Short mmCIF file of N, CA and C (backbone and C1' of nucleotides) in Angstrom, two decimals:
data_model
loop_
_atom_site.label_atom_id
_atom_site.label_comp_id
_atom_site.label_asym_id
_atom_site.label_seq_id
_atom_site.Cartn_x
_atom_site.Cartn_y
_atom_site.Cartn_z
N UNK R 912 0.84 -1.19 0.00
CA UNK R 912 0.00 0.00 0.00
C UNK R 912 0.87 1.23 0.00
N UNK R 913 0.67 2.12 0.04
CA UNK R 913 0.89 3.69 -0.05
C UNK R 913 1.21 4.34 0.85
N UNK R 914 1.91 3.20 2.08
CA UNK R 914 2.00 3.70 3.37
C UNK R 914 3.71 4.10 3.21
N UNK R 915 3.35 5.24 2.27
CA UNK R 915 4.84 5.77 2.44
C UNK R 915 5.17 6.97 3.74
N UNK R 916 5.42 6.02 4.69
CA UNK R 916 6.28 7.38 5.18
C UNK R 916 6.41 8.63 5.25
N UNK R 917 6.24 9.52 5.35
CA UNK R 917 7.12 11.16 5.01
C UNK R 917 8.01 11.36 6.13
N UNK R 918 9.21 11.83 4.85
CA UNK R 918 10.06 12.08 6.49
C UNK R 918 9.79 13.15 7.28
N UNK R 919 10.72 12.70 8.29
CA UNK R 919 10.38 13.79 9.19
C UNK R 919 10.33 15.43 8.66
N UNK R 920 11.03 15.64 7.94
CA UNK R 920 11.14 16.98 7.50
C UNK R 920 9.97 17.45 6.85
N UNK R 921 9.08 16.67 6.33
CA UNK R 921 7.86 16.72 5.20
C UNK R 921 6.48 16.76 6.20
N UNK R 922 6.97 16.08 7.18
CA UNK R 922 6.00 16.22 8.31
C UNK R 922 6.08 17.59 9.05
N UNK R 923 7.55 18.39 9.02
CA UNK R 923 7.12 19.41 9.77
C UNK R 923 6.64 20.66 8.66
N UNK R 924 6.79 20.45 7.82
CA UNK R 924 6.62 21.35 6.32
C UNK R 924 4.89 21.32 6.67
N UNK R 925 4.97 20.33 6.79
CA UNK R 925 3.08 20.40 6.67
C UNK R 925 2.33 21.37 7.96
N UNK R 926 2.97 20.86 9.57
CA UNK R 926 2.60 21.93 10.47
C UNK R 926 2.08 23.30 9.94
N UNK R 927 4.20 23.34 9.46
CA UNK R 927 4.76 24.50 9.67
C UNK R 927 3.65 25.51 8.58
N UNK R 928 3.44 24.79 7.23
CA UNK R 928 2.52 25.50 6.47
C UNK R 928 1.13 25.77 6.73
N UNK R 929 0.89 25.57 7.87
CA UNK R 929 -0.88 25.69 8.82
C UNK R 929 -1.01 26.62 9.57
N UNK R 930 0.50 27.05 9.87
CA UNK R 930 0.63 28.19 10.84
C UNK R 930 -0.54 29.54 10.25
N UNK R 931 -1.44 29.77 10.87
CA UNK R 931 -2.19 31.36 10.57
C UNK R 931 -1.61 32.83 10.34
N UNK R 932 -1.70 33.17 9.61
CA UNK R 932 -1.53 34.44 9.74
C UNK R 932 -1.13 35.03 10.93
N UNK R 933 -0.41 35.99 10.98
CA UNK R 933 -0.24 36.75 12.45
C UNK R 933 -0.09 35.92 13.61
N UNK R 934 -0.13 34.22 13.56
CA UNK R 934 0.66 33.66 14.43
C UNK R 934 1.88 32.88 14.46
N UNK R 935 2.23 32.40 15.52
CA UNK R 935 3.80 32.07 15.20
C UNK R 935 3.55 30.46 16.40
N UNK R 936 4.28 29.70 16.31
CA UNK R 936 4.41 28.41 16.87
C UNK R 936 5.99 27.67 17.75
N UNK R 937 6.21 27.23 18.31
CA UNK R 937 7.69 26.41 18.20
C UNK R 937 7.91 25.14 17.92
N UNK R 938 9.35 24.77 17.94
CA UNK R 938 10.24 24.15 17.56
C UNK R 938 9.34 22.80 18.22
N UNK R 939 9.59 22.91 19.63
CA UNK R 939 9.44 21.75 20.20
C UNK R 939 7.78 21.64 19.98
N UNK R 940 6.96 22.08 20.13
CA UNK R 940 5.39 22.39 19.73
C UNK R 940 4.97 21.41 18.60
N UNK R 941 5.64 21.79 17.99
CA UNK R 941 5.82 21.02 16.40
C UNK R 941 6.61 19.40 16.11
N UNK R 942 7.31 19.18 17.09
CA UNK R 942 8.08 18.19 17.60
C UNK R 942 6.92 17.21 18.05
N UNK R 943 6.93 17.66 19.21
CA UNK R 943 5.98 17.01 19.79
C UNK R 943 4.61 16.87 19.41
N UNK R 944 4.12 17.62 18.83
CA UNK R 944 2.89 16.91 17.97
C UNK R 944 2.95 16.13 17.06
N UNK R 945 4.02 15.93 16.17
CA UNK R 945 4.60 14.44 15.19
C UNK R 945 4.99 13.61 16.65
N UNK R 946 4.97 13.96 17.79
CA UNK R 946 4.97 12.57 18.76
C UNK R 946 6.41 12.51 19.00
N UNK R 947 7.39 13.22 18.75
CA UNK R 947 8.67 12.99 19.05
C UNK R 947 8.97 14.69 19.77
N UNK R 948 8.77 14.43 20.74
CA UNK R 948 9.08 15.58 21.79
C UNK R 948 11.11 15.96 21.84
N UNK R 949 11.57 15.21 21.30
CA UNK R 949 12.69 15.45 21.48
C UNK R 949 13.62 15.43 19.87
N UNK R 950 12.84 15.91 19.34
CA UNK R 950 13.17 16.18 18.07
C UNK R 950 12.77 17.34 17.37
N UNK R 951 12.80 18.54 18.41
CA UNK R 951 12.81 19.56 18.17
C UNK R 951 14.04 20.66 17.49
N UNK R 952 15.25 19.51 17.52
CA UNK R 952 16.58 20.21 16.92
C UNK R 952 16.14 19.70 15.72
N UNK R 953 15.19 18.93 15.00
CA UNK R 953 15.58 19.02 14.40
C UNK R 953 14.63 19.49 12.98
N UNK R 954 13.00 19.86 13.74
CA UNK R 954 12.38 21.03 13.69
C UNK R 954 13.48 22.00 12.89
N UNK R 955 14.11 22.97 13.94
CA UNK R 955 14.93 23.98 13.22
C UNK R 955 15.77 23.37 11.89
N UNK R 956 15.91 22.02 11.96
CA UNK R 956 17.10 21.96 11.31
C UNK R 956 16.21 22.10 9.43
N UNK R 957 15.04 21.48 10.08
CA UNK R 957 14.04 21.52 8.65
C UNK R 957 14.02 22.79 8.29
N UNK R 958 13.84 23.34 9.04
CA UNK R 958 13.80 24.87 8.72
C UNK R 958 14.45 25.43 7.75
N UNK R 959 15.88 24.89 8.44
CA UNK R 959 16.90 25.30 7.84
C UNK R 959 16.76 25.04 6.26
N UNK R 960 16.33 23.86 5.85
CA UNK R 960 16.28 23.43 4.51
C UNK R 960 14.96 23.61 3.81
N UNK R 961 14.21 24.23 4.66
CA UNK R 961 12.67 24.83 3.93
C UNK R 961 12.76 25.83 3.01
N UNK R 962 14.49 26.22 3.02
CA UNK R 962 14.04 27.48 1.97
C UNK R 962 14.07 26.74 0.34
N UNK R 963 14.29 25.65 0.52
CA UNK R 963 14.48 24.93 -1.12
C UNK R 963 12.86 24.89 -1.40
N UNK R 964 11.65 24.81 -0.34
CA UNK R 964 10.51 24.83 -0.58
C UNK R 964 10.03 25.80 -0.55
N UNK R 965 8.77 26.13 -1.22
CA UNK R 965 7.79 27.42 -1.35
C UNK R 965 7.04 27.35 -0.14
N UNK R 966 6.20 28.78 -0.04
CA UNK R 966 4.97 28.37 0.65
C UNK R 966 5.53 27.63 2.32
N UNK R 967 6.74 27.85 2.67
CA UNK R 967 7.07 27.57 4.06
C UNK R 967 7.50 28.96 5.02
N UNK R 968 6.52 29.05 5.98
CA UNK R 968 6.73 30.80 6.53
C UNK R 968 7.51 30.02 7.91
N UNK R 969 8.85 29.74 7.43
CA UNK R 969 9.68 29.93 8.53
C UNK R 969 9.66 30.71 9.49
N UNK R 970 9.36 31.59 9.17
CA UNK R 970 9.55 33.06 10.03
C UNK R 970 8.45 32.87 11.28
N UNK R 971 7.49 31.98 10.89
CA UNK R 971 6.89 31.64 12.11
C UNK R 971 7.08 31.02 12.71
N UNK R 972 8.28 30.60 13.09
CA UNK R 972 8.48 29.53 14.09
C UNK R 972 9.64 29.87 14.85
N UNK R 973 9.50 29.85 16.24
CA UNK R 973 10.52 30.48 16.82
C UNK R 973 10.70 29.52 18.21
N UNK R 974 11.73 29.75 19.31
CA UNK R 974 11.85 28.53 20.55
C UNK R 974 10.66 29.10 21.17
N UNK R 975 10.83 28.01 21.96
CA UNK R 975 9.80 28.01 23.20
C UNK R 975 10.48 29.37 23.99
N UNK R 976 11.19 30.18 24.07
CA UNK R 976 10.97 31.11 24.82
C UNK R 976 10.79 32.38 23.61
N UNK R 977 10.02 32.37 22.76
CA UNK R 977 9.79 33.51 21.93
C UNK R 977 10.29 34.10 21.49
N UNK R 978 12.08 33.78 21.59
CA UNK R 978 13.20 34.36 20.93
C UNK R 978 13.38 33.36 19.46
N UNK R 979 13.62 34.57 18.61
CA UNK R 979 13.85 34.52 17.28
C UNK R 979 15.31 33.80 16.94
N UNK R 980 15.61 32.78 17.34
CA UNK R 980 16.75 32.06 17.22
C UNK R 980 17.47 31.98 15.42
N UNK R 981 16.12 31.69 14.90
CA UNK R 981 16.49 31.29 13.43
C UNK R 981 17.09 32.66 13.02
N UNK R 982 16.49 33.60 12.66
CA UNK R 982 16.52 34.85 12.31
C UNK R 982 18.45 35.26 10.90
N UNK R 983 18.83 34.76 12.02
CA UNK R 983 20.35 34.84 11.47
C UNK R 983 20.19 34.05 9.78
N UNK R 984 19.37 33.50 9.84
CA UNK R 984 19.72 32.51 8.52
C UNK R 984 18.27 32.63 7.64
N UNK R 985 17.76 33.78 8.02
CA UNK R 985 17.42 34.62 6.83
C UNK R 985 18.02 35.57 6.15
N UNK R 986 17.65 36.23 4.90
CA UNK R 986 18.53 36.90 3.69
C UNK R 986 17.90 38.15 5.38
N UNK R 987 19.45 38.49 5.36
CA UNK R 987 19.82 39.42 5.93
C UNK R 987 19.73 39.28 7.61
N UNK R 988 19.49 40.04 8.37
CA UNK R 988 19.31 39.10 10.23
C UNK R 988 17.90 39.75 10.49
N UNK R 989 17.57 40.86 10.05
CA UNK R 989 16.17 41.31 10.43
C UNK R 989 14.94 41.05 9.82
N UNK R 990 14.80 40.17 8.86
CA UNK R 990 13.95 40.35 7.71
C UNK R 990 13.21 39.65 8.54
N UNK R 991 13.39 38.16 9.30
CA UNK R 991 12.14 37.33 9.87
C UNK R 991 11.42 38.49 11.10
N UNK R 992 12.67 39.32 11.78
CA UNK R 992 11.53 40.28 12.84
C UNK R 992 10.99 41.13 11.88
N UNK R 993 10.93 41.69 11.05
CA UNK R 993 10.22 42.38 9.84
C UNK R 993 8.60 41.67 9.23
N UNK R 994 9.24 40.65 8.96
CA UNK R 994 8.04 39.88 8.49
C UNK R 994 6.77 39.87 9.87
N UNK R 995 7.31 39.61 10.84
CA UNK R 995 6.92 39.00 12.26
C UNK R 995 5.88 40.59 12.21
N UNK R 996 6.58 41.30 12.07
CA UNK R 996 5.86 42.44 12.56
C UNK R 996 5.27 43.24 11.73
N UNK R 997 5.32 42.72 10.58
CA UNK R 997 4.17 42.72 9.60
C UNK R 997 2.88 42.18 9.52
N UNK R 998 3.45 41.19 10.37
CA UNK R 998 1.61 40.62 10.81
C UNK R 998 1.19 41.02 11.88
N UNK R 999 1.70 41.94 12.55
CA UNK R 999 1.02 42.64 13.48
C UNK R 999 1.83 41.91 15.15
N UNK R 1000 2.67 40.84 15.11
CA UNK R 1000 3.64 40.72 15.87
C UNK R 1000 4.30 41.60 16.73
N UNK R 1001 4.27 42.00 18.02
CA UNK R 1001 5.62 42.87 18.79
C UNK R 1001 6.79 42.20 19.06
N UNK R 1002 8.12 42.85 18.52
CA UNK R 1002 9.10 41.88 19.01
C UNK R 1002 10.30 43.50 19.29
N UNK R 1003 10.54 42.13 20.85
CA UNK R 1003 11.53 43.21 21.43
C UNK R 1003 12.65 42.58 21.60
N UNK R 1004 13.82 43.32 21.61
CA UNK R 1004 14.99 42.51 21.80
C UNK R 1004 14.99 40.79 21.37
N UNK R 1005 14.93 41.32 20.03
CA UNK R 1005 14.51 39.49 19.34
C UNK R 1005 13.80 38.63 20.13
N UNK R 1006 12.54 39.19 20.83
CA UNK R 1006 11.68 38.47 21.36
C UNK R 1006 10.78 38.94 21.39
N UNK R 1007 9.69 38.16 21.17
CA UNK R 1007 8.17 38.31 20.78
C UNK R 1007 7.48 38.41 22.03
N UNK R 1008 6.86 39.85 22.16
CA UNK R 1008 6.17 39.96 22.95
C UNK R 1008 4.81 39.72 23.05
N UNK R 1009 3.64 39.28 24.43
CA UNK R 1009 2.39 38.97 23.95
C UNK R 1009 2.82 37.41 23.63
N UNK R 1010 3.72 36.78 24.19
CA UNK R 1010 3.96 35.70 22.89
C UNK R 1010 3.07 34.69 23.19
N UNK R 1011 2.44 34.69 24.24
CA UNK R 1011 0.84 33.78 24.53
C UNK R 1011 -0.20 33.89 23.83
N UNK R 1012 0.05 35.30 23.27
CA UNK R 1012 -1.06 35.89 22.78
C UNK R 1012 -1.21 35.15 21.11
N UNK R 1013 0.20 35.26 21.03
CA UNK R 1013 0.02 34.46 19.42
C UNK R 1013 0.80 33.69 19.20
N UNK R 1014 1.06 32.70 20.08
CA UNK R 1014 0.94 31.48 20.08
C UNK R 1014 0.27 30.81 19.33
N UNK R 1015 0.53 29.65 17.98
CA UNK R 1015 -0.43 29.11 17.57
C UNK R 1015 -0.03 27.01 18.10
N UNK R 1016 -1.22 26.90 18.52
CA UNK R 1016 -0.68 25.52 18.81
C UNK R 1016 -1.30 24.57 17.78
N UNK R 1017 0.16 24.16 17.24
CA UNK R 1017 -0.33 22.87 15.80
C UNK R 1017 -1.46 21.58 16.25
N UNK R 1018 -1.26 21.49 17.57
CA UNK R 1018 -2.07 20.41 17.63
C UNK R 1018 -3.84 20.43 17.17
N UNK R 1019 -3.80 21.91 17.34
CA UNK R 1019 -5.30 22.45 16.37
C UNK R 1019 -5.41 21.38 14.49
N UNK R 1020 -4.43 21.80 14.25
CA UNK R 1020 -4.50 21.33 12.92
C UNK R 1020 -5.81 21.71 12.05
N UNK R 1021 -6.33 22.52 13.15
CA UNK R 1021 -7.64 22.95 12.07
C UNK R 1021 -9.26 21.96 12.10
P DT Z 678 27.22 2.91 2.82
"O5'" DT Z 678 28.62 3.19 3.47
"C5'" DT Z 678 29.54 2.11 3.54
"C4'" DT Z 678 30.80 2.62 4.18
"C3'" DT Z 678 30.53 3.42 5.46
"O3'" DT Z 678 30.60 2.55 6.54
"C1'" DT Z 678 31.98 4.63 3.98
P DT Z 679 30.06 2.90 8.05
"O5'" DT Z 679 31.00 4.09 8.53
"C5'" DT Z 679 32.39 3.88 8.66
"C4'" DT Z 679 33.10 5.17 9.06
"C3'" DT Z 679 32.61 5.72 10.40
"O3'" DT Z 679 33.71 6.22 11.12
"C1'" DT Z 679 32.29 7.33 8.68
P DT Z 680 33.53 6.61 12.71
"O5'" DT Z 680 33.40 8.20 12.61
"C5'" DT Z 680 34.43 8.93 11.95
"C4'" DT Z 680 34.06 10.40 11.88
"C3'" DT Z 680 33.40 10.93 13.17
"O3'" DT Z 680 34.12 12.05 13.64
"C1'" DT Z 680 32.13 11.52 11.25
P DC Z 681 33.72 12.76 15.01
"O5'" DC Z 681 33.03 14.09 14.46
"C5'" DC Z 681 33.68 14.84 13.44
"C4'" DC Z 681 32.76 15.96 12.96
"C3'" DC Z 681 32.04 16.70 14.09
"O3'" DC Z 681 32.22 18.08 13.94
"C1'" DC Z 681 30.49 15.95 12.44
P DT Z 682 31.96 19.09 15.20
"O5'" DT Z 682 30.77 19.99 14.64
"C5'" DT Z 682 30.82 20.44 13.28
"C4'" DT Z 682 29.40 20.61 12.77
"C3'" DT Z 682 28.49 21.38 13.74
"O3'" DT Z 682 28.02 22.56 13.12
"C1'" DT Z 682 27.41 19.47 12.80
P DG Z 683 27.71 23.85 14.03
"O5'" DG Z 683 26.14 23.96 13.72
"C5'" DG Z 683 25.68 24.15 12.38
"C4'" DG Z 683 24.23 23.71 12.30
"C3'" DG Z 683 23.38 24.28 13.43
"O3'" DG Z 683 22.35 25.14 12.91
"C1'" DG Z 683 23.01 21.93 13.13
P DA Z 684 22.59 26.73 13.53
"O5'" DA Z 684 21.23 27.28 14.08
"C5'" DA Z 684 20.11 27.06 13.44
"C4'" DA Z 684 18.94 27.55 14.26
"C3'" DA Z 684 18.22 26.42 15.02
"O3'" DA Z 684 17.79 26.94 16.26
"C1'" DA Z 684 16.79 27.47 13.49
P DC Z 685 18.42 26.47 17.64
"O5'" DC Z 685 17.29 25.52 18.24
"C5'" DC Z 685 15.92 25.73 17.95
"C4'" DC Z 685 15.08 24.76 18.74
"C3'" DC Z 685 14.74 25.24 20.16
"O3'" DC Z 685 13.37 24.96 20.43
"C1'" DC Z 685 15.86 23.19 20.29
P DA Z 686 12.69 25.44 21.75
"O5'" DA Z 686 12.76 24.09 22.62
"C5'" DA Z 686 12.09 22.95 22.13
"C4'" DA Z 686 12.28 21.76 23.07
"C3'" DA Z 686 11.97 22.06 24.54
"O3'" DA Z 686 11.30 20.95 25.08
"C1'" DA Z 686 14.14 21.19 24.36
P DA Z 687 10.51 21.08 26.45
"O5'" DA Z 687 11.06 19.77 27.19
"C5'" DA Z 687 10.95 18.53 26.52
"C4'" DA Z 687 11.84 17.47 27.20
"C3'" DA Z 687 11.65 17.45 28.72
"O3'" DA Z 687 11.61 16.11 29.17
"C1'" DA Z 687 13.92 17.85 28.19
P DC Z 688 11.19 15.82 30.68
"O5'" DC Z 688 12.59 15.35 31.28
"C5'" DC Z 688 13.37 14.42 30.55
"C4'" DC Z 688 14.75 14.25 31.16
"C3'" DC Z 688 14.74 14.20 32.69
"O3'" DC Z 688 15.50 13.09 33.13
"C1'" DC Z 688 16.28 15.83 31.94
P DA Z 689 15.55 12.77 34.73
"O5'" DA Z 689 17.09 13.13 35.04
"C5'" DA Z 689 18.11 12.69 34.15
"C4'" DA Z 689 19.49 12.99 34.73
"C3'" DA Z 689 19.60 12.82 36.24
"O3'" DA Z 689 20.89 12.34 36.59
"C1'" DA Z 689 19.90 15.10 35.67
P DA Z 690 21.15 11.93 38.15
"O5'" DA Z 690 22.03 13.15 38.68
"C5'" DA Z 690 23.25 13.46 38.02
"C4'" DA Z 690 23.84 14.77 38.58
"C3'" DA Z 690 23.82 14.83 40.10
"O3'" DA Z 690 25.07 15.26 40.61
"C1'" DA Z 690 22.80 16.76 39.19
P DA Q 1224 12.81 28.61 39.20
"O5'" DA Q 1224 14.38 28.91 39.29
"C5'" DA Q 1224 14.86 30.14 39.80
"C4'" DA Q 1224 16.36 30.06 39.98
"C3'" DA Q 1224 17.07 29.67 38.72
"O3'" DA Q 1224 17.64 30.83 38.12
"C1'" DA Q 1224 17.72 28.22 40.52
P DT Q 1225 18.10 30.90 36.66
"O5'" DT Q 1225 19.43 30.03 36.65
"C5'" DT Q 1225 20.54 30.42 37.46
"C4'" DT Q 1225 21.69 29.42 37.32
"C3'" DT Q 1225 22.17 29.27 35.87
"O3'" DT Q 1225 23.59 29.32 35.85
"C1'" DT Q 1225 21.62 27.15 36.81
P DT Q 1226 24.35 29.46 34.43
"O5'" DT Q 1226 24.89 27.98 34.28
"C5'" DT Q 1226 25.71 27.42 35.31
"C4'" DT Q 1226 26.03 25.98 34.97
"C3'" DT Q 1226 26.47 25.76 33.53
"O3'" DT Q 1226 27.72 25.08 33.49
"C1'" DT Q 1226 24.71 24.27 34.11
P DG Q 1227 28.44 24.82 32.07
"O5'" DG Q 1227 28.06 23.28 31.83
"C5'" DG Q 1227 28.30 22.34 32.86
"C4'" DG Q 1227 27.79 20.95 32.46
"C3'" DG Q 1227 28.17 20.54 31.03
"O3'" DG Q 1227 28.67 19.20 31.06
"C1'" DG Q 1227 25.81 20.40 31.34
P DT Q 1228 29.13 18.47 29.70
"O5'" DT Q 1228 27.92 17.46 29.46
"C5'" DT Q 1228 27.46 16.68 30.56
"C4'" DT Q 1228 26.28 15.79 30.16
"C3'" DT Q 1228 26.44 15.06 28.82
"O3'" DT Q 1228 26.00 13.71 28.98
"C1'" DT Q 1228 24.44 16.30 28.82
P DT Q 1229 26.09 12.69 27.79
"O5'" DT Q 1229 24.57 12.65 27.29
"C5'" DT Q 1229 23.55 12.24 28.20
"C4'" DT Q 1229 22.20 12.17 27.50
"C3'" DT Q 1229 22.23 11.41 26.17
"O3'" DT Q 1229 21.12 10.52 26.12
"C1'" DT Q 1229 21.34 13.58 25.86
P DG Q 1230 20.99 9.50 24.94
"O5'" DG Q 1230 19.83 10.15 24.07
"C5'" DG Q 1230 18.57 10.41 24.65
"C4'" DG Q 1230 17.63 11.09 23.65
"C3'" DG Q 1230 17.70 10.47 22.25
"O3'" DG Q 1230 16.39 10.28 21.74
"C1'" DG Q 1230 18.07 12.79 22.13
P DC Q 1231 16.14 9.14 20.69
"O5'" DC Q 1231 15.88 9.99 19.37
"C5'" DC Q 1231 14.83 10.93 19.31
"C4'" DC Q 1231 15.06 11.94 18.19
"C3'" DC Q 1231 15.55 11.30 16.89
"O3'" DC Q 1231 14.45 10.94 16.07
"C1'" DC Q 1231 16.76 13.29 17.39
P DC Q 1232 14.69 9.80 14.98
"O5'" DC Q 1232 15.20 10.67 13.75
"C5'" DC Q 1232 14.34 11.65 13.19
"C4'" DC Q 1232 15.07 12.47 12.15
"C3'" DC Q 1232 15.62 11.63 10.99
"O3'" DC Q 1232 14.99 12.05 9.80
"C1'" DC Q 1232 17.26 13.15 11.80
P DA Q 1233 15.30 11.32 8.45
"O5'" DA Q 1233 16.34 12.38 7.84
"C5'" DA Q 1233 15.92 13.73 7.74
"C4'" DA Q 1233 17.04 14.62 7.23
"C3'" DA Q 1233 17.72 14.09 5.97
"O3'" DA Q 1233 17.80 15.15 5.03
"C1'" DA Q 1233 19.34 14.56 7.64
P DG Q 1234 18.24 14.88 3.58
"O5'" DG Q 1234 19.64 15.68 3.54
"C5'" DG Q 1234 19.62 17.07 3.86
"C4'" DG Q 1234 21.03 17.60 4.02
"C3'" DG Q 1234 21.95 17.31 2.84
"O3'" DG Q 1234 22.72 18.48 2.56
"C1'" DG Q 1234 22.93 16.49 4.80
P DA Q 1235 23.62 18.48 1.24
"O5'" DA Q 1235 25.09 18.73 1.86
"C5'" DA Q 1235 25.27 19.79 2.79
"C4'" DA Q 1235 26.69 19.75 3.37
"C3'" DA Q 1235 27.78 19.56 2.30
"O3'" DA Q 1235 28.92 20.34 2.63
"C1'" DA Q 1235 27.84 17.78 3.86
P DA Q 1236 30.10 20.48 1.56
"O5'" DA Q 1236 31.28 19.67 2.26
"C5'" DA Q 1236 31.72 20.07 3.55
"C4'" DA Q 1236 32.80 19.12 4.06
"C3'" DA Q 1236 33.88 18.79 3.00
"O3'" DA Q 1236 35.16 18.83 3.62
"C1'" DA Q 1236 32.89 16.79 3.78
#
DNA sequence: TTTCTGACAACAA
DNA sequence: ATTGTTGCCAGAA
């Protein structure tokens, strides 16, 4: 049957692309809802390679303490707090303030 | 082929 | 409370 797999990385692509508008999610959040709570390094690490894909708003995904960790490894270092705060995001000292507030938790899935 | 590293987070002491 | 170690998967050298 058709029980192919997706890897892990394809699994977080899918979260990661559910994220709403004007909210943002984490690493481990996202981890742990594919059921592997401790595979949140490697969450980021997808990240890292999401830019070969479309339609992936990295920029929403940040650690569990609301700091913009990735940031550095966007085209340029400010563009993800730019984006962030284009959707109506506060971010202070590379950290998202309110960050309860927009919090999105994947386990919604909609 | 093996080895190392990397957008984090949980656990142990 | 803080610090250090462990877990996880994939890609590059």
């Amino acid at each position: 049957m058709n029980s192919r797999k997706e890897s892990f990385f394809d699994k977080v692509y899918t979260i990661v692309k559910k994220i709403p508008y004007g909210k943002v999610t984490t690493y481990g959040l996202i981890a742990r809802c594919l059921g592997t709570p401790k595979s949140a390094r490697m969450v980021g690490y997808a990240m890292n390679s999401s830019h070969k894909f479309p339609d992936i708003p990295a920029h929403r995904v940040v650690n569990r303490n609301g700091l913009l960790t990735g940031r550095h490894h966007f085209f340029g270092s400010s563009l993800m707090q730019e984006l962030l705060e284009n959707e109506g995001i506060i971010i202070i000292d590379n950290k998202i303030e309110n960050f309860n507030n927009v919090l999105w938790n994947p386990s919604i899935k909609n």
